[in-house]
Coordinates of C-alpha atoms in Angstrom, one line a residue:
M1061 CA 0.0 0.0 0.0
A1062 CA 1.3 3.4 -1.0
K1063 CA 0.6 6.8 0.4
I1064 CA -0.9 9.2 -2.2
T1065 CA -1.5 12.8 -1.4
I1066 CA -3.6 15.0 -3.7
V1067 CA -3.2 18.8 -3.3
G1068 CA -6.2 20.5 -4.8
A1069 CA -9.7 19.4 -4.2
G1070 CA -11.2 20.6 -7.4
M1071 CA -13.1 18.1 -9.6
M1072 CA -10.2 16.5 -11.4
G1073 CA -7.9 16.2 -8.4
S1074 CA -10.8 14.8 -6.4
A1075 CA -11.7 12.4 -9.2
L1076 CA -8.2 10.8 -9.1
A1077 CA -8.8 9.9 -5.5
F1078 CA -11.2 7.2 -6.8
P1079 CA -8.7 5.0 -8.7
A1080 CA -6.1 5.7 -6.1
R1081 CA -8.2 4.6 -3.2
E1082 CA -9.9 1.8 -5.1
N1083 CA -6.4 0.3 -5.6
G1084 CA -6.1 0.1 -1.8
H1085 CA -3.8 3.0 -1.2
E1086 CA -3.8 5.4 1.6
V1087 CA -5.2 8.6 0.1
H1088 CA -5.0 12.1 1.5
L1089 CA -7.0 14.9 -0.2
V1090 CA -5.8 18.4 0.7
G1091 CA -7.8 21.5 -0.2
T1092 CA -6.2 24.7 -1.3
H1093 CA -7.2 28.0 0.2
L1094 CA -10.1 28.0 -2.3
D1095 CA -11.3 24.5 -1.4
R1096 CA -12.3 24.9 2.3
E1097 CA -16.0 24.3 1.7
I1098 CA -15.2 21.3 -0.4
I1099 CA -13.1 19.7 2.3
D1100 CA -15.7 20.5 5.0
V1101 CA -18.5 19.0 2.9
S1102 CA -16.4 15.9 1.9
R1103 CA -15.5 15.3 5.5
E1104 CA -19.2 15.5 6.6
T1105 CA -20.9 13.6 3.8
G1106 CA -18.1 11.5 2.1
R1107 CA -19.0 13.1 -1.2
H1108 CA -17.5 16.0 -3.2
P1109 CA -20.3 18.6 -3.5
K1110 CA -20.2 18.4 -7.4
F1111 CA -20.1 14.6 -7.6
V1112 CA -23.1 12.3 -7.6
S1113 CA -21.2 9.4 -6.1
D1114 CA -19.6 9.0 -2.7
F1115 CA -15.8 9.0 -2.3
P1116 CA -14.4 5.5 -1.6
A1117 CA -14.3 4.9 2.1
G1118 CA -11.2 5.6 4.0
I1119 CA -10.0 8.8 2.3
H1120 CA -8.4 11.4 4.7
Y1121 CA -9.5 15.0 4.1
H1122 CA -7.3 18.0 5.1
Q1123 CA -7.4 21.8 5.0
L1124 CA -4.4 23.6 3.7
E1125 CA -2.7 24.2 7.0
E1126 CA -2.6 20.4 7.4
M1127 CA -0.8 19.9 4.1
E1128 CA 2.7 19.3 5.4
A1129 CA 1.7 16.4 7.5
A1130 CA -0.2 14.9 4.6
L1131 CA 2.9 15.3 2.4
E1132 CA 5.2 13.5 4.8
N1133 CA 6.3 10.1 3.5
A1134 CA 4.1 10.4 0.5
D1135 CA 5.0 7.9 -2.3
L1136 CA 3.1 10.1 -4.9
V1137 CA 1.9 13.7 -4.8
I1138 CA -0.8 14.6 -7.3
G1139 CA -1.2 18.3 -8.1
G1140 CA -4.9 19.0 -8.7
V1141 CA -4.9 22.7 -9.2
S1142 CA -6.3 24.6 -12.2
S1143 CA -4.1 26.6 -14.5
F1144 CA -4.9 29.7 -12.4
G1145 CA -3.1 27.9 -9.5
V1146 CA 0.1 27.1 -11.3
E1147 CA 2.3 29.8 -9.8
W1148 CA 0.8 29.2 -6.3
F1149 CA 1.6 25.5 -6.6
G1150 CA 5.1 26.2 -7.6
D1151 CA 5.7 28.8 -4.9
Y1152 CA 3.8 27.2 -2.0
V1153 CA 3.6 23.4 -2.6
L1154 CA 6.7 22.3 -4.4
P1155 CA 9.1 23.7 -1.7
R1156 CA 7.2 21.6 0.9
I1157 CA 7.4 18.3 -1.0
P1158 CA 10.2 16.0 0.4
D1159 CA 13.1 15.3 -1.9
G1160 CA 12.9 12.3 -4.1
T1161 CA 9.0 12.3 -4.2
K1162 CA 7.2 11.4 -7.4
V1163 CA 4.8 14.3 -8.5
L1164 CA 2.0 14.0 -11.0
T1165 CA 0.2 17.1 -12.2
V1166 CA -3.2 17.2 -13.9
T1167 CA -2.9 20.9 -14.8
K1168 CA -3.1 21.5 -18.5
G1169 CA -1.8 24.7 -20.0
L1170 CA 0.9 26.7 -21.8
M1171 CA 2.8 29.8 -20.7
D1172 CA 3.9 32.1 -23.5
M1173 CA 7.3 33.6 -23.3
P1174 CA 8.4 37.0 -24.7
D1175 CA 10.3 35.3 -27.6
G1176 CA 7.2 33.4 -28.7
R1177 CA 8.0 30.1 -27.1
L1178 CA 5.1 28.1 -25.4
L1179 CA 6.2 26.2 -22.3
P1180 CA 4.1 23.5 -20.7
Y1181 CA 3.6 23.9 -17.0
P1182 CA 5.9 21.0 -16.0
Y1183 CA 8.8 22.9 -17.7
L1184 CA 8.1 25.9 -15.4
W1185 CA 8.0 23.7 -12.3
E1186 CA 11.3 22.0 -13.3
E1187 CA 12.9 25.5 -13.3
K1188 CA 11.4 26.1 -9.9
V1189 CA 12.6 22.8 -8.5
E1190 CA 16.1 23.5 -9.8
Q1191 CA 16.1 26.9 -8.1
L1192 CA 15.1 25.3 -4.9
G1193 CA 17.9 22.8 -5.2
K1194 CA 15.4 19.9 -4.8
Q1195 CA 15.2 16.5 -6.5
L1196 CA 11.6 15.7 -7.5
H1197 CA 10.3 13.4 -10.2
L1198 CA 7.9 15.7 -12.1
C1199 CA 5.3 14.0 -14.4
A1200 CA 2.0 15.0 -15.9
V1201 CA -1.3 13.6 -17.1
G1202 CA -2.7 14.2 -20.6
G1203 CA -5.7 12.9 -22.4
P1204 CA -9.4 12.9 -22.8
C1205 CA -10.8 12.6 -19.3
T1206 CA -13.6 14.5 -17.6
S1207 CA -13.7 14.2 -13.9
Y1208 CA -17.3 13.2 -13.5
E1209 CA -17.0 10.4 -16.0
L1210 CA -13.9 9.1 -14.3
V1211 CA -15.9 9.0 -11.1
A1212 CA -18.6 7.1 -12.9
H1213 CA -15.9 4.6 -14.0
D1214 CA -16.4 5.3 -17.7
Q1215 CA -13.7 3.6 -19.7
T1216 CA -10.9 6.3 -19.9
E1217 CA -7.6 6.4 -21.8
V1218 CA -4.9 8.9 -20.7
A1219 CA -1.1 9.2 -21.0
F1220 CA 1.3 9.9 -18.2
C1221 CA 4.4 11.7 -19.4
G1222 CA 7.8 12.5 -17.8
S1223 CA 11.5 12.2 -18.4
D1224 CA 11.9 8.8 -16.7
L1225 CA 10.0 5.7 -18.0
A1226 CA 10.8 3.7 -14.9
V1227 CA 9.2 6.4 -12.7
L1228 CA 6.2 6.6 -15.0
E1229 CA 5.7 2.9 -14.8
E1230 CA 5.8 3.1 -10.9
I1231 CA 3.1 5.7 -11.0
R1232 CA 1.0 3.8 -13.5
Q1233 CA 1.1 0.8 -11.2
L1234 CA -0.3 2.9 -8.4
M1235 CA -3.1 4.4 -10.5
H1236 CA -4.3 2.1 -13.3
T1237 CA -7.6 0.2 -12.9
D1238 CA -9.9 -1.8 -15.1
Y1239 CA -11.5 1.6 -16.2
Y1240 CA -8.5 4.0 -16.0
H1241 CA -6.0 3.0 -18.7
I1242 CA -2.7 4.7 -18.9
S1243 CA -0.1 5.0 -21.7
L1244 CA 3.4 6.2 -20.9
S1245 CA 5.6 8.7 -22.8
T1246 CA 8.7 10.7 -22.4
D1247 CA 7.3 13.3 -24.9
V1248 CA 6.3 15.9 -22.3
M1249 CA 6.3 18.7 -24.8
G1250 CA 4.2 16.8 -27.3
I1251 CA 1.5 15.5 -24.9
E1252 CA 1.3 18.6 -22.7
S1253 CA 1.2 21.0 -25.7
A1254 CA -1.5 18.9 -27.4
V1255 CA -3.8 18.7 -24.4
A1256 CA -3.4 22.5 -23.8
L1257 CA -4.1 23.5 -27.4
K1258 CA -7.3 21.6 -27.5
N1259 CA -8.9 24.1 -25.1
G1260 CA -9.0 27.1 -27.4
Y1261 CA -9.9 25.0 -30.4
A1262 CA -12.8 23.3 -28.5
L1263 CA -14.1 26.8 -27.9
G1264 CA -13.9 27.4 -31.7
I1265 CA -15.9 24.3 -32.5
A1266 CA -18.6 25.1 -29.9
L1267 CA -19.2 28.4 -31.6
T1268 CA -20.9 26.6 -34.4
I1269 CA -23.5 25.1 -32.0
G1270 CA -24.4 28.6 -30.8
L1271 CA -24.5 29.9 -34.4
N1272 CA -26.9 27.2 -35.4
Q1273 CA -29.1 27.8 -32.3
K1274 CA -29.2 31.5 -33.3
A1275 CA -30.1 30.7 -36.9
F1276 CA -32.6 27.8 -36.3
G1277 CA -33.8 28.2 -32.7
L1278 CA -32.6 26.8 -29.4
D1279 CA -34.7 23.7 -29.8
S1280 CA -33.6 22.9 -33.3
E1281 CA -31.9 19.7 -34.2
L1282 CA -28.1 19.6 -34.0
H1283 CA -26.1 20.4 -37.1
F1284 CA -22.9 18.4 -37.5
N1285 CA -21.5 19.5 -40.8
S1286 CA -20.3 22.8 -39.4
Q1287 CA -19.0 21.2 -36.2
A1288 CA -17.0 18.7 -38.2
A1289 CA -15.6 21.4 -40.5
V1290 CA -14.3 23.4 -37.6
F1291 CA -13.1 20.2 -35.8
G1292 CA -11.0 19.3 -38.9
Q1293 CA -9.5 22.8 -39.1
A1294 CA -8.8 22.6 -35.4
A1295 CA -6.9 19.4 -35.8
K1296 CA -4.9 20.8 -38.7
E1297 CA -3.9 23.9 -36.7
M1298 CA -3.0 21.9 -33.7
Y1299 CA -0.8 19.7 -35.9
T1300 CA 0.9 22.8 -37.3
I1301 CA 1.6 24.3 -33.8
L1302 CA 2.9 21.0 -32.5
G1303 CA 5.4 21.1 -35.3
M1304 CA 6.4 24.6 -34.3
Q1305 CA 6.9 23.3 -30.7
G1306 CA 9.6 21.0 -32.0
V1307 CA 7.5 17.9 -31.6
T1308 CA 8.7 15.3 -34.0
N1309 CA 6.9 12.2 -32.7
L1310 CA 3.3 12.9 -33.6
N1311 CA 2.1 9.5 -32.3
N1312 CA 0.8 11.3 -29.3
F1313 CA -1.3 13.6 -31.4
W1314 CA -4.2 11.3 -30.4
V1315 CA -4.1 12.6 -26.9
G1316 CA -4.9 16.1 -28.0
V1317 CA -7.5 15.1 -30.6
G1318 CA -9.3 12.8 -28.1
D1319 CA -9.2 15.6 -25.5
L1320 CA -10.6 18.0 -28.1
Y1321 CA -13.5 15.7 -28.8
V1322 CA -14.5 15.3 -25.1
T1323 CA -14.1 19.0 -24.4
V1324 CA -16.5 19.9 -27.3
Y1325 CA -19.1 17.6 -26.0
G1326 CA -19.1 18.5 -22.3
G1327 CA -18.0 21.1 -19.8
R1328 CA -17.5 24.8 -19.4
T1329 CA -15.7 25.5 -22.7
R1330 CA -18.7 24.2 -24.7
L1331 CA -21.0 26.4 -22.8
V1332 CA -19.0 29.6 -23.3
G1333 CA -18.6 28.8 -27.0
I1334 CA -22.3 28.3 -27.5
L1335 CA -23.1 31.6 -25.8
L1336 CA -20.6 33.4 -28.0
G1337 CA -22.0 31.8 -31.1
R1338 CA -25.5 33.0 -30.0
G1339 CA -24.2 36.5 -30.2
L1340 CA -23.0 37.4 -26.7
N1341 CA -19.6 39.0 -26.3
I1342 CA -17.1 37.5 -24.0
D1343 CA -17.9 39.7 -21.0
E1344 CA -21.6 38.9 -21.4
A1345 CA -20.8 35.2 -21.7
K1346 CA -18.7 35.2 -18.5
A1347 CA -21.5 37.0 -16.7
E1348 CA -24.0 34.4 -17.9
L1349 CA -21.8 31.6 -16.5
N1350 CA -21.6 33.4 -13.1
G1351 CA -17.9 33.3 -12.4
V1352 CA -17.1 29.8 -13.7
T1353 CA -13.4 29.5 -14.3
L1354 CA -12.5 29.2 -18.0
E1355 CA -9.0 28.0 -18.6
S1356 CA -9.7 27.6 -22.3
L1357 CA -9.8 31.4 -22.7
V1358 CA -6.4 31.9 -21.1
V1359 CA -4.8 29.2 -23.3
A1360 CA -6.3 30.5 -26.6
V1361 CA -5.1 34.1 -25.9
R1362 CA -1.6 33.0 -24.9
V1363 CA -1.1 30.7 -27.9
A1364 CA -2.4 33.4 -30.3
R1365 CA 0.0 36.0 -28.7
A1366 CA 2.9 33.6 -29.1
M1367 CA 2.1 32.9 -32.7
K1368 CA 2.0 36.6 -33.5
V1369 CA 5.5 37.0 -32.0
R1370 CA 6.7 34.1 -34.1
A1371 CA 5.1 35.6 -37.2
E1372 CA 6.9 38.8 -36.7
K1373 CA 10.2 36.8 -36.5
G1374 CA 9.3 35.0 -39.7
E1375 CA 8.8 31.7 -37.9
A1376 CA 5.0 31.4 -38.3
D1377 CA 2.4 31.9 -41.1
L1378 CA -0.8 33.2 -39.5
S1379 CA -2.7 32.5 -42.6
K1380 CA -2.4 28.8 -41.6
L1381 CA -4.0 29.5 -38.3
P1382 CA -7.3 31.3 -39.2
L1383 CA -9.4 29.6 -36.6
L1384 CA -7.0 30.5 -33.7
M1385 CA -6.7 34.1 -34.9
H1386 CA -10.5 34.4 -35.1
V1387 CA -11.0 32.9 -31.6
D1388 CA -8.4 35.4 -30.4
E1389 CA -10.3 38.3 -32.0
I1390 CA -13.5 37.2 -30.2
L1391 CA -11.8 37.0 -26.9
S1392 CA -9.2 39.9 -27.0
E1393 CA -11.1 42.4 -29.2
K1394 CA -14.7 41.3 -28.5
K1395 CA -15.4 40.9 -32.2
P1396 CA -18.6 39.1 -33.2
V1397 CA -18.4 35.5 -34.3
N1398 CA -17.8 35.3 -38.1
I1399 CA -16.1 32.0 -38.8
P1400 CA -13.8 32.3 -41.8
W1401 CA -15.1 29.3 -43.6
E1402 CA -13.4 29.9 -46.9
S1403 CA -10.0 30.2 -45.3
F1404 CA -10.3 26.6 -44.2
T1405 CA -10.3 25.4 -47.9
F1406 CA -7.2 24.3 -49.7
V1407 CA -5.9 23.2 -53.1
Q1408 CA -3.6 20.2 -53.2
E1409 CA -1.9 18.6 -56.2

C-alpha cells in the first residue's frame, strides 16, 4: 500500500482519489485556500459537492494548514490545481514536498514567453525545483478525461508523461484500474502541448453550436457539418503548432484530438462557445456563467499571442491559423463570431 497525497480538491484532483483509493492505497485529499468548503462537505458527507457518487471509504481530508503532515512520507503527490493555481503550486507546494518524491500534475496549459515560445507547466515547475535545489520526479497527465466520467468509471484512456519511463511505470502501477487505462511517454512537450491546445480549439468548435441555435432556434436539431468542419480545421492547426513546438513524434497527437473531442461535448468550454455563437460578447458570456473559471480562454489568448510574435520573426504563417486568430479576435477584441469558412479550404496537387 502506497501513500498518495492529492493537493487541490477541485473536480479532477478529487476524481483521481477514486482509482487511487480503489487500488487500496492510503489517500489524503488536501484542499487549497479556495477549497475549504469542499473539504468540509467531503468530511461531513463523504462526497464531493459536485459529484453524484460518494468517495471510496477511507480517504483522509485536510485543510491547507494540514498539508505538510499529509505530504510527509508520500509515495506520490498529485497536483490537482487549475491553471490559475500554477504559480501558487510552484511557490507554495513544491518547496514543501520532500526530496525524491514522485509528483504527477493534472494541470493543462501553456505559458507564452516574450520570444514566442510556449512552455508546458511541467517545464516551469522544473525550473522552480532547480532553483530550490530539490530532487523531484515531475510527471504530468494528458488525455481525454472528464472528472465526473472518471468518477462514474467510464472507460478512460490517458497518458502519463515525464523524463523517466521507470518512474512513470511506478506511477502507472499505483493508479491504473480496469476503467482507467494509462499510456506512458517521455514526450512531455508533445503531450502537454496537445492537451493544452485543445482548449482554445474546443471553444472554436462550440461556436458553431451557438450559431446554429441562433439561426434555427434553441430547440432545433443539432447540425454536425459545421462542427465537423471546424473540428477538422482545429486538428490541422494543432498539428501545425505542435510542429512549431519541435514535436517530431506525432504518435501522441491522439491525446490532443481525443481531448478536443471530449471537451467539445461537455464542460464549461462548450457552454461559453455556445453563448458566444448565439451573439453574446465574452464579457456577457462570462457573466452568464456566473464566475465559472474558463482555462480555455487563457490558453487561446496565450497561444495566439505567441504565434503573433513568431510571425513577426518570420517563424509562423498566421494564414495557416485562421481559426486560432478568429478565436483570439473574439476574446481579445470582442469581435462578433464570423467563422472564416473559406480560409479553411485548400488546393492540393
